[in-house]
Amino acid sequence: MEILARYTLYFFLYSFAGWVCECIYCGLPAKKFINRGFLAGPICPIYGSGAVLVIWLLTPVSQNVLLLFLLGALLTSLVEYVTSWGMEKLFHMTWWDYSTYPYNLNGRVCLKNSTLFGLMSVLLLKFVHPRVSQFILGIPADRQLLLAAALIAYLAVDGYVTVMSTLRLSGKLPEIEAALDNLRDRLTANVAEDVAQARQALAILDLTHRFTHRRLLDAFPRLSDLRGEATRYLRDRLDERRHTSQR
């Protein structure tokens, strides 16, 4: 149980570190704070999962820097690919797309990110984790268990709320697609009137007022349903609402 608690704490620490890196990487160019996590809280589980797997599987080869880099890049890219595929199958939406990046695989992973992940794996095992491990080992075992249990409970609640909200968003996208298709079929010479009527009809399907949906649209700029039109509509509506509120 102590080992499980320790690795649970590793997972949350590195999930938080990944969230911080993502927020800085995306927030600085935008000059605003962007919560880059799928969850509402300050963690990116994909980073925690990748870090724990690197620690668990690659520690035996940590003395060979080149091998650690290559295996780290491969392992973390596999985590990213499987996560992308799984989220697409569950929510029927594409969360990130590297298809415009050189040497990408189905738009899910790319050479640039894999190289960065390989470097991060080396930094993790050679410099970061020895200090993190020492810090965690300094926490009494009973407190490790208590803290791990509390964090797991938090993750369960945050995960449930976010997944249910995202599934509701995903479930509404076909209705928006149908409304957009109907608009194309009904367009007449009086385009302005048709567009106004369509916007009024689509207002009942407008989900951008929901905090979780707004956050996800901000966090994943390349988020799209498999056809892409419904999420583009929602993003346009969100931008319109922001511009209106700023006037």
mmCIF file of C-alpha atoms in Angstrom:
data_model
loop_
_atom_site.group_PDB
_atom_site.id
_atom_site.type_symbol
_atom_site.label_atom_id
_atom_site.label_comp_id
_atom_site.label_asym_id
_atom_site.label_seq_id
_atom_site.Cartn_x
_atom_site.Cartn_y
_atom_site.Cartn_z
ATOM 1 C CA MET A 1 0.000 0.000 0.000
ATOM 2 C CA GLU A 2 2.866 2.375 0.759
ATOM 3 C CA ILE A 3 4.315 1.917 -2.732
ATOM 4 C CA LEU A 4 0.882 2.457 -4.290
ATOM 5 C CA ALA A 5 0.371 5.617 -2.236
ATOM 6 C CA ARG A 6 3.813 6.874 -3.211
ATOM 7 C CA TYR A 7 3.201 6.359 -6.920
ATOM 8 C CA THR A 8 -0.204 7.996 -6.573
ATOM 9 C CA LEU A 9 1.492 11.079 -5.165
ATOM 10 C CA TYR A 10 4.020 10.970 -8.002
ATOM 11 C CA PHE A 11 1.126 10.863 -10.447
ATOM 12 C CA PHE A 12 -0.566 13.934 -8.982
ATOM 13 C CA LEU A 13 2.642 15.926 -8.601
ATOM 14 C CA TYR A 14 3.657 15.363 -12.208
ATOM 15 C CA SER A 15 0.080 15.907 -13.406
ATOM 16 C CA PHE A 16 0.183 19.292 -11.694
ATOM 17 C CA ALA A 17 3.618 20.074 -13.144
ATOM 18 C CA GLY A 18 2.347 19.181 -16.619
ATOM 19 C CA TRP A 19 -0.675 21.436 -16.142
ATOM 20 C CA VAL A 20 1.583 24.339 -15.137
ATOM 21 C CA CYS A 21 3.797 23.806 -18.199
ATOM 22 C CA GLU A 22 0.790 23.631 -20.536
ATOM 23 C CA CYS A 23 -0.776 26.777 -19.071
ATOM 24 C CA ILE A 24 2.475 28.721 -19.426
ATOM 25 C CA TYR A 25 3.178 27.390 -22.935
ATOM 26 C CA CYS A 26 -0.284 28.322 -24.222
ATOM 27 C CA GLY A 27 -1.048 31.276 -21.959
ATOM 28 C CA LEU A 28 2.019 33.402 -22.699
ATOM 29 C CA PRO A 29 1.366 33.777 -26.466
ATOM 30 C CA ALA A 30 -2.320 34.476 -25.770
ATOM 31 C CA LYS A 31 -1.399 36.913 -22.958
ATOM 32 C CA LYS A 32 -4.053 35.424 -20.702
ATOM 33 C CA PHE A 33 -4.564 32.495 -18.373
ATOM 34 C CA ILE A 34 -5.838 29.360 -20.085
ATOM 35 C CA ASN A 35 -6.726 26.271 -18.077
ATOM 36 C CA ARG A 36 -5.173 23.705 -20.384
ATOM 37 C CA GLY A 37 -6.434 20.662 -18.558
ATOM 38 C CA PHE A 38 -9.290 18.425 -19.598
ATOM 39 C CA LEU A 39 -10.355 18.409 -15.953
ATOM 40 C CA ALA A 40 -11.474 21.520 -14.087
ATOM 41 C CA GLY A 41 -8.735 21.198 -11.477
ATOM 42 C CA PRO A 42 -5.028 21.990 -11.927
ATOM 43 C CA ILE A 43 -3.871 18.629 -13.250
ATOM 44 C CA CYS A 44 -3.163 17.034 -16.634
ATOM 45 C CA PRO A 45 -3.401 13.273 -16.009
ATOM 46 C CA ILE A 46 -1.696 12.457 -19.312
ATOM 47 C CA TYR A 47 1.512 13.987 -17.940
ATOM 48 C CA GLY A 48 1.178 12.162 -14.645
ATOM 49 C CA SER A 49 0.565 8.865 -16.428
ATOM 50 C CA GLY A 50 3.534 9.360 -18.727
ATOM 51 C CA ALA A 51 5.830 10.316 -15.862
ATOM 52 C CA VAL A 52 4.819 7.338 -13.716
ATOM 53 C CA LEU A 53 5.359 4.933 -16.622
ATOM 54 C CA VAL A 54 8.779 6.433 -17.347
ATOM 55 C CA ILE A 55 9.768 6.126 -13.674
ATOM 56 C CA TRP A 56 8.438 2.591 -13.387
ATOM 57 C CA LEU A 57 9.714 1.151 -16.665
ATOM 58 C CA LEU A 58 12.798 3.163 -17.563
ATOM 59 C CA THR A 59 14.618 3.612 -14.261
ATOM 60 C CA PRO A 60 16.692 0.453 -14.995
ATOM 61 C CA VAL A 61 18.109 2.102 -18.149
ATOM 62 C CA SER A 62 18.472 5.609 -16.707
ATOM 63 C CA GLN A 63 22.286 5.444 -16.860
ATOM 64 C CA ASN A 64 22.167 5.158 -20.657
ATOM 65 C CA VAL A 65 21.050 8.649 -21.661
ATOM 66 C CA LEU A 66 20.556 7.881 -25.364
ATOM 67 C CA LEU A 67 18.491 4.769 -24.666
ATOM 68 C CA LEU A 68 16.504 6.642 -22.027
ATOM 69 C CA PHE A 69 15.775 9.425 -24.514
ATOM 70 C CA LEU A 70 14.634 7.034 -27.249
ATOM 71 C CA LEU A 71 12.524 4.810 -25.004
ATOM 72 C CA GLY A 72 11.103 7.841 -23.192
ATOM 73 C CA ALA A 73 10.049 9.414 -26.484
ATOM 74 C CA LEU A 74 8.479 6.138 -27.614
ATOM 75 C CA LEU A 75 6.680 5.427 -24.343
ATOM 76 C CA THR A 76 5.248 8.906 -23.839
ATOM 77 C CA SER A 77 4.214 9.143 -27.498
ATOM 78 C CA LEU A 78 2.357 5.859 -27.059
ATOM 79 C CA VAL A 79 0.549 7.352 -24.055
ATOM 80 C CA GLU A 80 -0.392 10.425 -26.102
ATOM 81 C CA TYR A 81 -1.563 8.339 -29.071
ATOM 82 C CA VAL A 82 -3.702 5.998 -26.972
ATOM 83 C CA THR A 83 -5.179 8.938 -25.042
ATOM 84 C CA SER A 84 -6.091 10.747 -28.259
ATOM 85 C CA TRP A 85 -7.652 7.611 -29.739
ATOM 86 C CA GLY A 86 -9.564 6.776 -26.556
ATOM 87 C CA MET A 87 -10.976 10.279 -26.098
ATOM 88 C CA GLU A 88 -12.048 10.400 -29.734
ATOM 89 C CA LYS A 89 -13.871 7.086 -29.417
ATOM 90 C CA LEU A 90 -15.535 8.073 -26.130
ATOM 91 C CA PHE A 91 -16.605 11.612 -27.005
ATOM 92 C CA HIS A 92 -16.703 11.437 -30.833
ATOM 93 C CA MET A 93 -14.485 14.520 -30.942
ATOM 94 C CA THR A 94 -10.900 15.222 -31.941
ATOM 95 C CA TRP A 95 -9.067 16.924 -29.082
ATOM 96 C CA TRP A 96 -5.759 17.741 -30.752
ATOM 97 C CA ASP A 97 -4.551 17.460 -34.309
ATOM 98 C CA TYR A 98 -0.919 17.454 -35.415
ATOM 99 C CA SER A 99 -1.718 16.661 -39.040
ATOM 100 C CA THR A 100 -0.039 19.903 -40.169
ATOM 101 C CA TYR A 101 3.161 19.058 -38.266
ATOM 102 C CA PRO A 102 6.017 17.252 -40.066
ATOM 103 C CA TYR A 103 6.351 13.537 -39.380
ATOM 104 C CA ASN A 104 3.051 13.059 -37.587
ATOM 105 C CA LEU A 105 1.167 9.803 -37.101
ATOM 106 C CA ASN A 106 -2.541 10.152 -37.875
ATOM 107 C CA GLY A 107 -2.431 13.647 -36.386
ATOM 108 C CA ARG A 108 -2.209 12.159 -32.883
ATOM 109 C CA VAL A 109 1.547 12.390 -32.289
ATOM 110 C CA CYS A 110 4.362 14.200 -34.073
ATOM 111 C CA LEU A 111 8.149 14.170 -34.116
ATOM 112 C CA LYS A 112 8.447 17.587 -32.444
ATOM 113 C CA ASN A 113 6.438 16.570 -29.384
ATOM 114 C CA SER A 114 8.011 13.121 -29.220
ATOM 115 C CA THR A 115 11.461 14.722 -29.170
ATOM 116 C CA LEU A 116 10.403 17.066 -26.373
ATOM 117 C CA PHE A 117 8.933 14.154 -24.423
ATOM 118 C CA GLY A 118 12.177 12.230 -24.828
ATOM 119 C CA LEU A 119 14.153 15.162 -23.438
ATOM 120 C CA MET A 120 11.675 15.539 -20.589
ATOM 121 C CA SER A 121 12.103 11.844 -19.762
ATOM 122 C CA VAL A 122 15.852 12.339 -19.427
ATOM 123 C CA LEU A 123 15.410 15.428 -17.250
ATOM 124 C CA LEU A 124 12.829 13.620 -15.153
ATOM 125 C CA LEU A 125 14.965 10.632 -14.229
ATOM 126 C CA LYS A 126 18.345 12.356 -14.101
ATOM 127 C CA PHE A 127 17.455 15.533 -12.225
ATOM 128 C CA VAL A 128 13.836 15.981 -11.151
ATOM 129 C CA HIS A 129 12.608 12.674 -9.798
ATOM 130 C CA PRO A 130 15.492 11.961 -7.385
ATOM 131 C CA ARG A 131 14.563 15.151 -5.522
ATOM 132 C CA VAL A 132 10.821 14.531 -5.744
ATOM 133 C CA SER A 133 11.275 10.979 -4.490
ATOM 134 C CA GLN A 134 13.340 12.203 -1.556
ATOM 135 C CA PHE A 135 10.639 14.736 -0.692
ATOM 136 C CA ILE A 136 7.831 12.139 -0.826
ATOM 137 C CA LEU A 137 9.817 9.649 1.246
ATOM 138 C CA GLY A 138 10.111 12.333 3.908
ATOM 139 C CA ILE A 139 6.333 12.269 4.418
ATOM 140 C CA PRO A 140 5.174 9.732 7.049
ATOM 141 C CA ALA A 141 3.592 6.638 5.493
ATOM 142 C CA ASP A 142 0.186 7.171 7.131
ATOM 143 C CA ARG A 143 0.020 10.724 5.782
ATOM 144 C CA GLN A 144 0.995 9.507 2.335
ATOM 145 C CA LEU A 145 -1.955 7.104 2.396
ATOM 146 C CA LEU A 146 -4.353 9.789 3.619
ATOM 147 C CA LEU A 147 -3.194 12.329 1.056
ATOM 148 C CA ALA A 148 -3.313 9.787 -1.777
ATOM 149 C CA ALA A 149 -6.870 8.764 -0.811
ATOM 150 C CA ALA A 150 -8.013 12.398 -0.712
ATOM 151 C CA LEU A 151 -6.491 13.133 -4.117
ATOM 152 C CA ILE A 152 -8.068 10.028 -5.652
ATOM 153 C CA ALA A 153 -11.461 11.092 -4.284
ATOM 154 C CA TYR A 154 -10.993 14.542 -5.770
ATOM 155 C CA LEU A 155 -9.986 13.067 -9.137
ATOM 156 C CA ALA A 156 -13.054 10.813 -9.146
ATOM 157 C CA VAL A 157 -15.417 13.751 -8.554
ATOM 158 C CA ASP A 158 -13.697 16.078 -11.024
ATOM 159 C CA GLY A 159 -13.465 13.319 -13.614
ATOM 160 C CA TYR A 160 -17.124 12.340 -13.263
ATOM 161 C CA VAL A 161 -18.397 15.918 -13.549
ATOM 162 C CA THR A 162 -16.169 16.717 -16.529
ATOM 163 C CA VAL A 163 -16.892 13.490 -18.402
ATOM 164 C CA MET A 164 -20.664 13.809 -17.917
ATOM 165 C CA SER A 165 -20.606 17.434 -19.059
ATOM 166 C CA THR A 166 -18.484 16.564 -22.092
ATOM 167 C CA LEU A 167 -20.783 13.697 -23.017
ATOM 168 C CA ARG A 168 -23.727 16.113 -22.892
ATOM 169 C CA LEU A 169 -21.829 18.454 -25.194
ATOM 170 C CA SER A 170 -21.018 15.575 -27.530
ATOM 171 C CA GLY A 171 -24.651 14.455 -27.500
ATOM 172 C CA LYS A 172 -25.873 17.881 -28.603
ATOM 173 C CA LEU A 173 -23.465 18.202 -31.521
ATOM 174 C CA PRO A 174 -25.567 16.048 -33.902
ATOM 175 C CA GLU A 175 -28.545 18.366 -33.261
ATOM 176 C CA ILE A 176 -26.441 21.378 -34.134
ATOM 177 C CA GLU A 177 -25.134 19.601 -37.238
ATOM 178 C CA ALA A 178 -28.724 18.838 -38.279
ATOM 179 C CA ALA A 179 -29.738 22.463 -37.778
ATOM 180 C CA LEU A 180 -26.802 23.653 -39.870
ATOM 181 C CA ASP A 181 -27.670 21.158 -42.602
ATOM 182 C CA ASN A 182 -31.263 22.404 -42.517
ATOM 183 C CA LEU A 183 -29.999 25.960 -42.882
ATOM 184 C CA ARG A 184 -28.068 25.057 -46.022
ATOM 185 C CA ASP A 185 -31.127 23.330 -47.484
ATOM 186 C CA ARG A 186 -33.398 26.301 -46.762
ATOM 187 C CA LEU A 187 -31.210 29.168 -47.936
ATOM 188 C CA THR A 188 -33.116 31.517 -50.251
ATOM 189 C CA ALA A 189 -32.395 34.842 -51.862
ATOM 190 C CA ASN A 190 -33.173 36.507 -48.543
ATOM 191 C CA VAL A 191 -30.016 35.175 -46.932
ATOM 192 C CA ALA A 192 -29.992 37.654 -44.051
ATOM 193 C CA GLU A 193 -33.488 36.661 -42.928
ATOM 194 C CA ASP A 194 -32.674 32.962 -43.118
ATOM 195 C CA VAL A 195 -29.488 33.414 -41.117
ATOM 196 C CA ALA A 196 -31.330 35.402 -38.445
ATOM 197 C CA GLN A 197 -34.019 32.717 -38.176
ATOM 198 C CA ALA A 198 -31.406 29.993 -38.008
ATOM 199 C CA ARG A 199 -29.515 31.758 -35.242
ATOM 200 C CA GLN A 200 -32.727 32.115 -33.255
ATOM 201 C CA ALA A 201 -33.505 28.417 -33.685
ATOM 202 C CA LEU A 202 -29.968 27.398 -32.793
ATOM 203 C CA ALA A 203 -30.051 29.481 -29.619
ATOM 204 C CA ILE A 204 -31.798 26.622 -27.817
ATOM 205 C CA LEU A 205 -28.814 24.434 -28.612
ATOM 206 C CA ASP A 206 -26.221 27.021 -27.597
ATOM 207 C CA LEU A 207 -24.067 25.376 -24.937
ATOM 208 C CA THR A 208 -21.349 27.974 -24.670
ATOM 209 C CA HIS A 209 -22.866 29.451 -21.507
ATOM 210 C CA ARG A 210 -21.841 26.324 -19.633
ATOM 211 C CA PHE A 211 -18.576 26.883 -17.785
ATOM 212 C CA THR A 212 -17.161 23.438 -18.603
ATOM 213 C CA HIS A 213 -17.951 23.756 -22.298
ATOM 214 C CA ARG A 214 -16.416 27.229 -22.526
ATOM 215 C CA ARG A 215 -13.341 25.992 -20.692
ATOM 216 C CA LEU A 216 -12.889 23.006 -23.006
ATOM 217 C CA LEU A 217 -13.244 25.152 -26.118
ATOM 218 C CA ASP A 218 -10.528 27.433 -24.732
ATOM 219 C CA ALA A 219 -8.285 24.630 -23.492
ATOM 220 C CA PHE A 220 -8.324 22.673 -26.755
ATOM 221 C CA PRO A 221 -8.151 25.119 -29.697
ATOM 222 C CA ARG A 222 -8.210 22.207 -32.158
ATOM 223 C CA LEU A 223 -11.181 20.525 -30.508
ATOM 224 C CA SER A 224 -13.706 19.484 -33.143
ATOM 225 C CA ASP A 225 -16.420 16.956 -33.721
ATOM 226 C CA LEU A 226 -15.666 14.427 -36.432
ATOM 227 C CA ARG A 227 -17.232 16.688 -39.069
ATOM 228 C CA GLY A 228 -15.991 19.836 -37.392
ATOM 229 C CA GLU A 229 -18.931 22.122 -38.128
ATOM 230 C CA ALA A 230 -20.802 21.996 -34.822
ATOM 231 C CA THR A 231 -17.801 22.866 -32.690
ATOM 232 C CA ARG A 232 -16.883 25.650 -35.109
ATOM 233 C CA TYR A 233 -20.376 27.044 -34.622
ATOM 234 C CA LEU A 234 -20.057 26.878 -30.829
ATOM 235 C CA ARG A 235 -16.647 28.533 -30.944
ATOM 236 C CA ASP A 236 -18.003 31.335 -33.151
ATOM 237 C CA ARG A 237 -20.903 31.864 -30.768
ATOM 238 C CA LEU A 238 -18.509 32.038 -27.823
ATOM 239 C CA ASP A 239 -16.344 34.613 -29.628
ATOM 240 C CA GLU A 240 -19.425 36.686 -30.482
ATOM 241 C CA ARG A 241 -20.538 36.653 -26.860
ATOM 242 C CA ARG A 242 -17.092 37.739 -25.668
ATOM 243 C CA HIS A 243 -16.893 40.585 -28.168
ATOM 244 C CA THR A 244 -20.368 41.761 -27.164
ATOM 245 C CA SER A 245 -19.487 41.741 -23.466
ATOM 246 C CA GLN A 246 -16.330 43.789 -24.133
ATOM 247 C CA ARG A 247 -18.197 46.631 -25.832
#
